[in-house]
Amino acid sequence: MEEYGAVMATRTETLMRQLAANVERQQRTLTQLGLVLSGGDSRAGERERLNTQLQRLVSEYGRLNDEIKLARLETREIAGKRRLRHSGRTLREQTLDILDEVGVPMSPSAIVEFASATSGVTFAASRFASLRRDEERASRRDAVAKPAWIAPALSSNSLTSIPRLLTSTAWPAERRLICPRTPRVNHLRSLLAYLRRYELLLASDPPRARILLEGLIWRHARAVPGATKFGEAPELHHIRNTIDGELSLIEPEDEAERKAAAERLLDLAPAFQWWGRPTLVPGDAFSGMRA
Amino acid sequence: MTSAIERRLDALRGGLPAEEPGSRGIERLARNPSCFTLKALTITGIKPSTAASRILGEPERSTQSPFALVLGNQFERRILENHAAMLYTLYREQGVLAPTESRIVSIEEFAPGKSWLARRRREAETRRILEARLRGRRDAPNILIKPRLTIDIVGVPHAIEPDFLVAANSDLFYRVGEIKSYADREGKTKFSDTRSACRQAAVGIVGLRQELRRAGVRDPAARVLPSADLVLRGPGSLNPRLNPMTIEGEVDSLERAIAETADDLDELETILSDGAALSDPTVLSTLPHNYRSSCKEHCDMWRICRSRSLAAGEPIILGEPAAEQLASAGTLSRALDLLNGQGAPPRTPAEAILAQMLRNADAELRRAVGDG
């Protein structure tokens, strides 16, 4: 655990260096912009290019600053005790818990929404990009270091990654695959997870259940044909029955398609089974479409 | 795109970077097909806003309301969130899709972002799905969100991303759909809003037809019909309403305008002297134009073109009806001469008729206001 503190201190130093480099780039960009505005550089489009570059650098500065604050907070703890965020668990842990509870691939925004609605914990969806990259890097160094990694969902057709959907590598292959019907199945399954949580919370804290979850359930149930009626309060039993009805029509075929794709996936090298095959893009813009 | 065409367009732009027109820019070609300035800018890859501000020095003005932008983004997000769950429900409630026709694919998810690789990947995935649909494969999606199509203009591929494509299993091929946050007031919905959305959908239809042609389909128009779905917003809410539209006229005019662009490029090079480029304000401001009162809806050059028309005394300044009636005079000053019996006598029978009409109208006006 002391090593953890040392690691975080090193991380702070790295972030400070990145911050310094960012400030230097901002200063150079501002100097160039000053030159353009004073008429010293008349290249067409230069002012807009520099503006965009400056905005990007400022945004990166904000992100690095936040990372430094977090890293400093984490190193300030007594040796042997890791600083915990918000609910006491890291983003990684909360994400894996939510994925396991809902049971289907989810986008970062859906995970954030679920966390906020069910436990009041908030975190930024923008943090998932770096989480995803860190997970892949760490797993490639030592795949057995953790029992489960956060990995992208995989397309059933090309077996390549779908970066905006997250899964757990602890799941069987077919649960991490996306076929054409899977998004619809996943939306219905997610709503069932919301209903389960709502019923649990209703038993222990009815006002909180209504505040946190009722509006969300109504909004999502509106996207299930026949589940809701305008002007009437959502009726949970009816919503659940409607969802089950639609799932009974589409889920069996979706499951069969995913299982068939899973067989192809399991023929690939282990690293590809989690992170997907490399993406190949045809060199000719029109290739594949010519007669 | 061949390097020869790339060099020609680079030379015509005179150092300005090429700008993608997008659906809005491409549909402009059909809005005013007689305006050579608009065609020249679109073909060479210069947006009218860039031409007006950067080349001709007009102050930059934002033409879109920030409130409309926020509402538009919010509405689109609502319709397309959770893999277009609301959109799918809308089609189910309207009886267009059956419960088992729930194959939904989001192209953006495969490769999000603006990098070159991400865009190529989205194009490749779109083409794969269109081909699957062409071959009648059972796993072809019923709703395709943000497909990336390519429209070829003078050999230059331009990418467009319609909001979605939709097809029931029994449909011939996909239909283009556009999501707009305009309030659906049925017969009282603002016509210019609907027309703009229809024109954008027409761009999607032309894009689909070109993709099928590249795939070897002989008659793409038989598969991609000139109809589109507009998803508008119920007044005072974010609930969607489906509006199927037939847009034959919009598609035909756009296809004609695109077909003429190769000749337009040759003509542009003929008009410009050696080495002349559109980045030169003197060159740009002397290109033939065709100012219309509707230009302000879609083209940021409208103030400049209106000023030119005013300076030239063109009757269009008074509106389309006046321009039509005064056509035989040619200019406002000639029309005034005919009215007042000044200048040269009527040169043609049409001028003579116009002169008489103007004098009669003037006499009526004077009687009406009590001038005897």
mmCIF file of N, CA, C and O in Angstrom, chain B residues 25-113:
data_model
loop_
_atom_site.group_PDB
_atom_site.id
_atom_site.type_symbol
_atom_site.label_atom_id
_atom_site.label_comp_id
_atom_site.label_asym_id
_atom_site.label_seq_id
_atom_site.Cartn_x
_atom_site.Cartn_y
_atom_site.Cartn_z
ATOM 1 N N GLY B 25 -25.138 22.217 -47.598
ATOM 2 C CA GLY B 25 -24.421 22.834 -48.710
ATOM 3 C C GLY B 25 -24.807 22.215 -50.038
ATOM 4 O O GLY B 25 -24.944 22.901 -51.040
ATOM 5 N N ILE B 26 -24.997 20.909 -50.064
ATOM 6 C CA ILE B 26 -25.319 20.235 -51.322
ATOM 7 C C ILE B 26 -26.729 20.583 -51.757
ATOM 8 O O ILE B 26 -27.003 20.810 -52.938
ATOM 9 N N GLU B 27 -27.667 20.654 -50.805
ATOM 10 C CA GLU B 27 -29.039 20.948 -51.220
ATOM 11 C C GLU B 27 -29.186 22.386 -51.727
ATOM 12 O O GLU B 27 -30.097 22.681 -52.490
ATOM 13 N N ARG B 28 -28.254 23.226 -51.362
ATOM 14 C CA ARG B 28 -28.270 24.604 -51.877
ATOM 15 C C ARG B 28 -28.149 24.650 -53.393
ATOM 16 O O ARG B 28 -28.626 25.590 -54.036
ATOM 17 N N LEU B 29 -27.460 23.645 -53.954
ATOM 18 C CA LEU B 29 -27.261 23.614 -55.412
ATOM 19 C C LEU B 29 -28.597 23.681 -56.135
ATOM 20 O O LEU B 29 -28.704 24.264 -57.217
ATOM 21 N N ALA B 30 -29.609 23.051 -55.530
ATOM 22 C CA ALA B 30 -30.915 22.992 -56.199
ATOM 23 C C ALA B 30 -31.811 24.165 -55.822
ATOM 24 O O ALA B 30 -32.845 24.370 -56.446
ATOM 25 N N ARG B 31 -31.432 24.930 -54.820
ATOM 26 C CA ARG B 31 -32.292 26.024 -54.375
ATOM 27 C C ARG B 31 -32.338 27.141 -55.413
ATOM 28 O O ARG B 31 -33.345 27.787 -55.598
ATOM 29 N N ASN B 32 -31.189 27.384 -56.012
ATOM 30 C CA ASN B 32 -31.100 28.483 -56.977
ATOM 31 C C ASN B 32 -30.188 28.023 -58.110
ATOM 32 O O ASN B 32 -29.034 28.445 -58.213
ATOM 33 N N PRO B 33 -30.691 27.117 -58.960
ATOM 34 C CA PRO B 33 -29.833 26.502 -59.973
ATOM 35 C C PRO B 33 -29.295 27.478 -61.008
ATOM 36 O O PRO B 33 -28.342 27.170 -61.711
ATOM 37 N N SER B 34 -29.881 28.674 -61.070
ATOM 38 C CA SER B 34 -29.376 29.652 -62.046
ATOM 39 C C SER B 34 -28.277 30.530 -61.476
ATOM 40 O O SER B 34 -27.748 31.392 -62.182
ATOM 41 N N CYS B 35 -27.932 30.338 -60.216
ATOM 42 C CA CYS B 35 -26.913 31.206 -59.609
ATOM 43 C C CYS B 35 -25.539 30.597 -59.800
ATOM 44 O O CYS B 35 -25.189 29.603 -59.149
ATOM 45 N N PHE B 36 -24.759 31.167 -60.674
ATOM 46 C CA PHE B 36 -23.452 30.608 -60.988
ATOM 47 C C PHE B 36 -22.484 30.789 -59.826
ATOM 48 O O PHE B 36 -21.628 29.939 -59.585
ATOM 49 N N THR B 37 -22.629 31.875 -59.076
ATOM 50 C CA THR B 37 -21.745 32.100 -57.919
ATOM 51 C C THR B 37 -21.915 30.989 -56.895
ATOM 52 O O THR B 37 -20.945 30.421 -56.390
ATOM 53 N N LEU B 38 -23.176 30.647 -56.600
ATOM 54 C CA LEU B 38 -23.449 29.595 -55.613
ATOM 55 C C LEU B 38 -22.881 28.262 -56.089
ATOM 56 O O LEU B 38 -22.259 27.524 -55.325
ATOM 57 N N LYS B 39 -23.068 27.971 -57.375
ATOM 58 C CA LYS B 39 -22.557 26.701 -57.905
ATOM 59 C C LYS B 39 -21.033 26.678 -57.844
ATOM 60 O O LYS B 39 -20.425 25.675 -57.454
ATOM 61 N N ALA B 40 -20.420 27.796 -58.230
ATOM 62 C CA ALA B 40 -18.949 27.840 -58.234
ATOM 63 C C ALA B 40 -18.398 27.608 -56.831
ATOM 64 O O ALA B 40 -17.440 26.858 -56.634
ATOM 65 N N LEU B 41 -19.007 28.246 -55.854
ATOM 66 C CA LEU B 41 -18.514 28.090 -54.475
ATOM 67 C C LEU B 41 -18.690 26.657 -53.996
ATOM 68 O O LEU B 41 -17.784 26.079 -53.388
ATOM 69 N N THR B 42 -19.861 26.078 -54.271
ATOM 70 C CA THR B 42 -20.131 24.719 -53.786
ATOM 71 C C THR B 42 -19.200 23.715 -54.446
ATOM 72 O O THR B 42 -18.640 22.841 -53.783
ATOM 73 N N ILE B 43 -19.020 23.849 -55.752
ATOM 74 C CA ILE B 43 -18.184 22.878 -56.470
ATOM 75 C C ILE B 43 -16.741 22.958 -56.005
ATOM 76 O O ILE B 43 -16.070 21.938 -55.822
ATOM 77 N N THR B 44 -16.246 24.170 -55.801
ATOM 78 C CA THR B 44 -14.823 24.302 -55.453
ATOM 79 C C THR B 44 -14.572 24.048 -53.971
ATOM 80 O O THR B 44 -13.422 23.913 -53.564
ATOM 81 N N GLY B 45 -15.628 23.988 -53.172
ATOM 82 C CA GLY B 45 -15.423 23.666 -51.757
ATOM 83 C C GLY B 45 -15.211 24.893 -50.884
ATOM 84 O O GLY B 45 -14.411 24.872 -49.951
ATOM 85 N N ILE B 46 -15.934 25.955 -51.204
ATOM 86 C CA ILE B 46 -15.901 27.160 -50.353
ATOM 87 C C ILE B 46 -17.333 27.411 -49.885
ATOM 88 O O ILE B 46 -18.243 27.513 -50.697
ATOM 89 N N LYS B 47 -17.505 27.522 -48.584
ATOM 90 C CA LYS B 47 -18.862 27.784 -48.083
ATOM 91 C C LYS B 47 -19.224 29.253 -48.355
ATOM 92 O O LYS B 47 -18.343 30.127 -48.265
ATOM 93 N N PRO B 48 -20.499 29.538 -48.628
ATOM 94 C CA PRO B 48 -20.891 30.941 -48.832
ATOM 95 C C PRO B 48 -20.535 31.824 -47.636
ATOM 96 O O PRO B 48 -20.170 32.988 -47.807
ATOM 97 N N SER B 49 -20.616 31.272 -46.418
ATOM 98 C CA SER B 49 -20.270 32.083 -45.241
ATOM 99 C C SER B 49 -18.794 32.464 -45.278
ATOM 100 O O SER B 49 -18.417 33.593 -44.940
ATOM 101 N N THR B 50 -17.943 31.534 -45.704
ATOM 102 C CA THR B 50 -16.502 31.819 -45.816
ATOM 103 C C THR B 50 -16.270 32.870 -46.897
ATOM 104 O O THR B 50 -15.468 33.797 -46.727
ATOM 105 N N ALA B 51 -16.971 32.720 -48.009
ATOM 106 C CA ALA B 51 -16.801 33.664 -49.111
ATOM 107 C C ALA B 51 -17.203 35.064 -48.663
ATOM 108 O O ALA B 51 -16.504 36.048 -48.921
ATOM 109 N N ALA B 52 -18.333 35.134 -47.962
ATOM 110 C CA ALA B 52 -18.844 36.451 -47.560
ATOM 111 C C ALA B 52 -17.918 37.112 -46.543
ATOM 112 O O ALA B 52 -17.622 38.306 -46.642
ATOM 113 N N SER B 53 -17.449 36.341 -45.565
ATOM 114 C CA SER B 53 -16.691 36.976 -44.478
ATOM 115 C C SER B 53 -15.205 37.074 -44.796
ATOM 116 O O SER B 53 -14.601 38.134 -44.707
ATOM 117 N N ARG B 54 -14.623 35.929 -45.217
ATOM 118 C CA ARG B 54 -13.164 35.934 -45.348
ATOM 119 C C ARG B 54 -12.693 36.565 -46.643
ATOM 120 O O ARG B 54 -11.662 37.214 -46.684
ATOM 121 N N ILE B 55 -13.462 36.364 -47.706
ATOM 122 C CA ILE B 55 -13.005 36.891 -49.007
ATOM 123 C C ILE B 55 -13.530 38.298 -49.231
ATOM 124 O O ILE B 55 -12.799 39.198 -49.642
ATOM 125 N N LEU B 56 -14.839 38.487 -48.944
ATOM 126 C CA LEU B 56 -15.435 39.780 -49.285
ATOM 127 C C LEU B 56 -15.549 40.721 -48.097
ATOM 128 O O LEU B 56 -16.074 41.819 -48.241
ATOM 129 N N GLY B 57 -15.115 40.256 -46.923
ATOM 130 C CA GLY B 57 -15.011 41.161 -45.789
ATOM 131 C C GLY B 57 -16.304 41.491 -45.073
ATOM 132 O O GLY B 57 -16.362 42.455 -44.319
ATOM 133 N N GLU B 58 -17.369 40.702 -45.306
ATOM 134 C CA GLU B 58 -18.612 40.953 -44.580
ATOM 135 C C GLU B 58 -18.419 40.557 -43.115
ATOM 136 O O GLU B 58 -17.720 39.587 -42.837
ATOM 137 N N PRO B 59 -19.036 41.287 -42.180
ATOM 138 C CA PRO B 59 -18.928 40.848 -40.777
ATOM 139 C C PRO B 59 -19.590 39.488 -40.607
ATOM 140 O O PRO B 59 -20.615 39.216 -41.222
ATOM 141 N N GLU B 60 -18.950 38.654 -39.763
ATOM 142 C CA GLU B 60 -19.511 37.320 -39.547
ATOM 143 C C GLU B 60 -20.778 37.441 -38.718
ATOM 144 O O GLU B 60 -20.792 38.076 -37.675
ATOM 145 N N ARG B 61 -21.840 36.770 -39.214
ATOM 146 C CA ARG B 61 -23.098 36.834 -38.476
ATOM 147 C C ARG B 61 -23.579 35.403 -38.265
ATOM 148 O O ARG B 61 -23.592 34.615 -39.206
ATOM 149 N N SER B 62 -24.001 35.110 -37.068
ATOM 150 C CA SER B 62 -24.549 33.782 -36.826
ATOM 151 C C SER B 62 -25.993 33.759 -37.294
ATOM 152 O O SER B 62 -26.780 34.625 -36.913
ATOM 153 N N THR B 63 -26.321 32.818 -38.184
ATOM 154 C CA THR B 63 -27.685 32.794 -38.724
ATOM 155 C C THR B 63 -28.596 31.844 -37.950
ATOM 156 O O THR B 63 -29.786 31.818 -38.179
ATOM 157 N N GLN B 64 -28.019 31.067 -37.057
ATOM 158 C CA GLN B 64 -28.868 30.105 -36.336
ATOM 159 C C GLN B 64 -29.089 30.565 -34.914
ATOM 160 O O GLN B 64 -28.149 30.958 -34.230
ATOM 161 N N SER B 65 -30.317 30.476 -34.463
ATOM 162 C CA SER B 65 -30.636 30.867 -33.097
ATOM 163 C C SER B 65 -29.998 29.861 -32.137
ATOM 164 O O SER B 65 -30.154 28.644 -32.316
ATOM 165 N N PRO B 66 -29.301 30.338 -31.093
ATOM 166 C CA PRO B 66 -28.712 29.390 -30.135
ATOM 167 C C PRO B 66 -29.790 28.569 -29.425
ATOM 168 O O PRO B 66 -29.555 27.407 -29.074
ATOM 169 N N PHE B 67 -30.977 29.153 -29.234
ATOM 170 C CA PHE B 67 -32.056 28.404 -28.577
ATOM 171 C C PHE B 67 -32.520 27.263 -29.472
ATOM 172 O O PHE B 67 -32.753 26.137 -29.003
ATOM 173 N N ALA B 68 -32.619 27.553 -30.759
ATOM 174 C CA ALA B 68 -33.045 26.512 -31.702
ATOM 175 C C ALA B 68 -32.001 25.398 -31.757
ATOM 176 O O ALA B 68 -32.347 24.221 -31.823
ATOM 177 N N LEU B 69 -30.746 25.786 -31.693
ATOM 178 C CA LEU B 69 -29.679 24.782 -31.737
ATOM 179 C C LEU B 69 -29.765 23.852 -30.527
ATOM 180 O O LEU B 69 -29.678 22.627 -30.666
ATOM 181 N N VAL B 70 -29.942 24.458 -29.336
ATOM 182 C CA VAL B 70 -30.010 23.645 -28.114
ATOM 183 C C VAL B 70 -31.224 22.721 -28.162
ATOM 184 O O VAL B 70 -31.134 21.524 -27.861
ATOM 185 N N LEU B 71 -32.369 23.268 -28.579
ATOM 186 C CA LEU B 71 -33.588 22.458 -28.653
ATOM 187 C C LEU B 71 -33.418 21.340 -29.671
ATOM 188 O O LEU B 71 -33.811 20.187 -29.416
ATOM 189 N N GLY B 72 -32.823 21.669 -30.793
ATOM 190 C CA GLY B 72 -32.600 20.669 -31.839
ATOM 191 C C GLY B 72 -31.725 19.525 -31.338
ATOM 192 O O GLY B 72 -32.038 18.345 -31.535
ATOM 193 N N ASN B 73 -30.647 19.885 -30.660
ATOM 194 C CA ASN B 73 -29.742 18.842 -30.144
ATOM 195 C C ASN B 73 -30.447 17.993 -29.090
ATOM 196 O O ASN B 73 -30.296 16.764 -29.052
ATOM 197 N N GLN B 74 -31.212 18.671 -28.238
ATOM 198 C CA GLN B 74 -31.902 17.957 -27.164
ATOM 199 C C GLN B 74 -32.925 16.969 -27.744
ATOM 200 O O GLN B 74 -33.032 15.824 -27.300
ATOM 201 N N PHE B 75 -33.670 17.430 -28.744
ATOM 202 C CA PHE B 75 -34.703 16.585 -29.340
ATOM 203 C C PHE B 75 -34.064 15.395 -30.037
ATOM 204 O O PHE B 75 -34.484 14.245 -29.878
ATOM 205 N N GLU B 76 -33.003 15.635 -30.795
ATOM 206 C CA GLU B 76 -32.354 14.542 -31.514
ATOM 207 C C GLU B 76 -31.774 13.525 -30.530
ATOM 208 O O GLU B 76 -31.881 12.302 -30.728
ATOM 209 N N ARG B 77 -31.200 14.040 -29.453
ATOM 210 C CA ARG B 77 -30.619 13.139 -28.450
ATOM 211 C C ARG B 77 -31.714 12.258 -27.854
ATOM 212 O O ARG B 77 -31.536 11.052 -27.667
ATOM 213 N N ARG B 78 -32.856 12.856 -27.570
ATOM 214 C CA ARG B 78 -33.968 12.120 -26.975
ATOM 215 C C ARG B 78 -34.450 11.022 -27.921
ATOM 216 O O ARG B 78 -34.745 9.916 -27.507
ATOM 217 N N ILE B 79 -34.534 11.321 -29.184
ATOM 218 C CA ILE B 79 -35.063 10.356 -30.146
ATOM 219 C C ILE B 79 -34.081 9.214 -30.381
ATOM 220 O O ILE B 79 -34.456 8.067 -30.573
ATOM 221 N N LEU B 80 -32.769 9.541 -30.363
ATOM 222 C CA LEU B 80 -31.775 8.529 -30.724
ATOM 223 C C LEU B 80 -31.112 7.855 -29.524
ATOM 224 O O LEU B 80 -30.320 6.933 -29.707
ATOM 225 N N GLU B 81 -31.431 8.292 -28.293
ATOM 226 C CA GLU B 81 -30.774 7.659 -27.139
ATOM 227 C C GLU B 81 -31.249 6.218 -27.000
ATOM 228 O O GLU B 81 -32.313 5.837 -27.496
ATOM 229 N N ASN B 82 -30.422 5.433 -26.281
ATOM 230 C CA ASN B 82 -30.752 4.009 -26.099
ATOM 231 C C ASN B 82 -31.003 3.325 -27.442
ATOM 232 O O ASN B 82 -31.983 2.612 -27.610
ATOM 233 N N HIS B 83 -30.116 3.562 -28.360
ATOM 234 C CA HIS B 83 -30.239 2.963 -29.705
ATOM 235 C C HIS B 83 -31.598 3.250 -30.328
ATOM 236 O O HIS B 83 -32.290 2.347 -30.775
ATOM 237 N N ALA B 84 -31.929 4.521 -30.370
ATOM 238 C CA ALA B 84 -33.135 4.981 -31.067
ATOM 239 C C ALA B 84 -34.392 4.289 -30.548
ATOM 240 O O ALA B 84 -35.293 3.966 -31.330
ATOM 241 N N ALA B 85 -34.460 4.087 -29.235
ATOM 242 C CA ALA B 85 -35.623 3.411 -28.665
ATOM 243 C C ALA B 85 -36.909 4.194 -28.945
ATOM 244 O O ALA B 85 -37.949 3.617 -29.283
ATOM 245 N N MET B 86 -36.863 5.536 -28.803
ATOM 246 C CA MET B 86 -38.064 6.339 -29.066
ATOM 247 C C MET B 86 -38.452 6.280 -30.534
ATOM 248 O O MET B 86 -39.633 6.234 -30.877
ATOM 249 N N LEU B 87 -37.462 6.290 -31.404
ATOM 250 C CA LEU B 87 -37.735 6.258 -32.847
ATOM 251 C C LEU B 87 -38.390 4.931 -33.216
ATOM 252 O O LEU B 87 -39.378 4.887 -33.953
ATOM 253 N N TYR B 88 -37.849 3.851 -32.689
ATOM 254 C CA TYR B 88 -38.405 2.531 -32.949
ATOM 255 C C TYR B 88 -39.844 2.458 -32.433
ATOM 256 O O TYR B 88 -40.741 1.959 -33.120
ATOM 257 N N THR B 89 -40.079 2.987 -31.242
ATOM 258 C CA THR B 89 -41.433 2.986 -30.678
ATOM 259 C C THR B 89 -42.378 3.776 -31.566
ATOM 260 O O THR B 89 -43.530 3.376 -31.779
ATOM 261 N N LEU B 90 -41.917 4.895 -32.089
ATOM 262 C CA LEU B 90 -42.741 5.720 -32.991
ATOM 263 C C LEU B 90 -43.169 4.906 -34.202
ATOM 264 O O LEU B 90 -44.348 4.903 -34.589
ATOM 265 N N TYR B 91 -42.230 4.184 -34.805
ATOM 266 C CA TYR B 91 -42.576 3.379 -35.980
ATOM 267 C C TYR B 91 -43.484 2.207 -35.616
ATOM 268 O O TYR B 91 -44.335 1.796 -36.409
ATOM 269 N N ARG B 92 -43.307 1.674 -34.422
ATOM 270 C CA ARG B 92 -44.198 0.583 -33.997
ATOM 271 C C ARG B 92 -45.610 1.108 -33.796
ATOM 272 O O ARG B 92 -46.587 0.488 -34.241
ATOM 273 N N GLU B 93 -45.707 2.273 -33.128
ATOM 274 C CA GLU B 93 -47.033 2.827 -32.840
ATOM 275 C C GLU B 93 -47.761 3.233 -34.122
ATOM 276 O O GLU B 93 -48.992 3.208 -34.172
ATOM 277 N N GLN B 94 -46.992 3.595 -35.158
ATOM 278 C CA GLN B 94 -47.605 3.968 -36.437
ATOM 279 C C GLN B 94 -47.846 2.763 -37.329
ATOM 280 O O GLN B 94 -48.313 2.904 -38.462
ATOM 281 N N GLY B 95 -47.467 1.574 -36.835
ATOM 282 C CA GLY B 95 -47.709 0.356 -37.609
ATOM 283 C C GLY B 95 -46.761 0.159 -38.779
ATOM 284 O O GLY B 95 -47.019 -0.644 -39.671
ATOM 285 N N VAL B 96 -45.648 0.891 -38.782
ATOM 286 C CA VAL B 96 -44.710 0.761 -39.906
ATOM 287 C C VAL B 96 -43.787 -0.445 -39.692
ATOM 288 O O VAL B 96 -43.445 -1.163 -40.631
ATOM 289 N N LEU B 97 -43.372 -0.642 -38.436
ATOM 290 C CA LEU B 97 -42.502 -1.776 -38.118
ATOM 291 C C LEU B 97 -43.245 -2.734 -37.187
ATOM 292 O O LEU B 97 -44.010 -2.308 -36.307
ATOM 293 N N ALA B 98 -42.973 -4.026 -37.390
ATOM 294 C CA ALA B 98 -43.575 -5.066 -36.551
ATOM 295 C C ALA B 98 -42.695 -5.292 -35.320
ATOM 296 O O ALA B 98 -41.544 -4.863 -35.294
ATOM 297 N N PRO B 99 -43.222 -5.996 -34.308
ATOM 298 C CA PRO B 99 -42.418 -6.227 -33.095
ATOM 299 C C PRO B 99 -41.086 -6.927 -33.371
ATOM 300 O O PRO B 99 -40.111 -6.706 -32.665
ATOM 301 N N THR B 100 -41.064 -7.793 -34.404
ATOM 302 C CA THR B 100 -39.813 -8.511 -34.663
ATOM 303 C C THR B 100 -38.869 -7.726 -35.574
ATOM 304 O O THR B 100 -37.747 -8.149 -35.824
ATOM 305 N N GLU B 101 -39.325 -6.582 -36.064
ATOM 306 C CA GLU B 101 -38.462 -5.774 -36.943
ATOM 307 C C GLU B 101 -37.730 -4.743 -36.093
ATOM 308 O O GLU B 101 -37.912 -3.534 -36.236
ATOM 309 N N SER B 102 -36.912 -5.242 -35.190
ATOM 310 C CA SER B 102 -36.256 -4.374 -34.207
ATOM 311 C C SER B 102 -34.744 -4.428 -34.339
ATOM 312 O O SER B 102 -34.019 -4.266 -33.369
ATOM 313 N N ARG B 103 -34.258 -4.655 -35.549
ATOM 314 C CA ARG B 103 -32.811 -4.640 -35.762
ATOM 315 C C ARG B 103 -32.379 -3.193 -35.937
ATOM 316 O O ARG B 103 -32.777 -2.531 -36.890
ATOM 317 N N ILE B 104 -31.594 -2.722 -34.995
ATOM 318 C CA ILE B 104 -31.190 -1.313 -34.985
ATOM 319 C C ILE B 104 -29.676 -1.256 -34.880
ATOM 320 O O ILE B 104 -29.085 -1.882 -33.997
ATOM 321 N N VAL B 105 -29.059 -0.531 -35.786
ATOM 322 C CA VAL B 105 -27.598 -0.400 -35.775
ATOM 323 C C VAL B 105 -27.241 1.081 -35.773
ATOM 324 O O VAL B 105 -27.787 1.858 -36.547
ATOM 325 N N SER B 106 -26.317 1.435 -34.909
ATOM 326 C CA SER B 106 -25.818 2.815 -34.876
ATOM 327 C C SER B 106 -24.420 2.830 -35.484
ATOM 328 O O SER B 106 -23.486 2.258 -34.924
ATOM 329 N N ILE B 107 -24.300 3.478 -36.635
ATOM 330 C CA ILE B 107 -23.006 3.495 -37.326
ATOM 331 C C ILE B 107 -21.952 4.238 -36.505
ATOM 332 O O ILE B 107 -20.788 3.857 -36.462
ATOM 333 N N GLU B 108 -22.403 5.276 -35.814
ATOM 334 C CA GLU B 108 -21.455 6.083 -35.017
ATOM 335 C C GLU B 108 -20.745 5.260 -33.971
ATOM 336 O O GLU B 108 -19.605 5.527 -33.605
ATOM 337 N N GLU B 109 -21.435 4.251 -33.442
ATOM 338 C CA GLU B 109 -20.862 3.445 -32.363
ATOM 339 C C GLU B 109 -19.657 2.654 -32.809
ATOM 340 O O GLU B 109 -18.759 2.371 -32.019
ATOM 341 N N PHE B 110 -19.621 2.280 -34.087
ATOM 342 C CA PHE B 110 -18.504 1.465 -34.559
ATOM 343 C C PHE B 110 -17.212 2.251 -34.524
ATOM 344 O O PHE B 110 -16.149 1.713 -34.235
ATOM 345 N N ALA B 111 -17.318 3.501 -34.864
ATOM 346 C CA ALA B 111 -16.108 4.325 -34.932
ATOM 347 C C ALA B 111 -16.473 5.764 -34.631
ATOM 348 O O ALA B 111 -16.642 6.561 -35.543
ATOM 349 N N PRO B 112 -16.601 6.100 -33.359
ATOM 350 C CA PRO B 112 -16.963 7.483 -33.023
ATOM 351 C C PRO B 112 -15.803 8.433 -33.284
ATOM 352 O O PRO B 112 -14.641 8.023 -33.287
ATOM 353 N N GLY B 113 -16.142 9.676 -33.493
ATOM 354 C CA GLY B 113 -15.079 10.679 -33.622
ATOM 355 C C GLY B 113 -14.902 11.180 -35.028
ATOM 356 O O GLY B 113 -15.548 10.731 -35.969
#
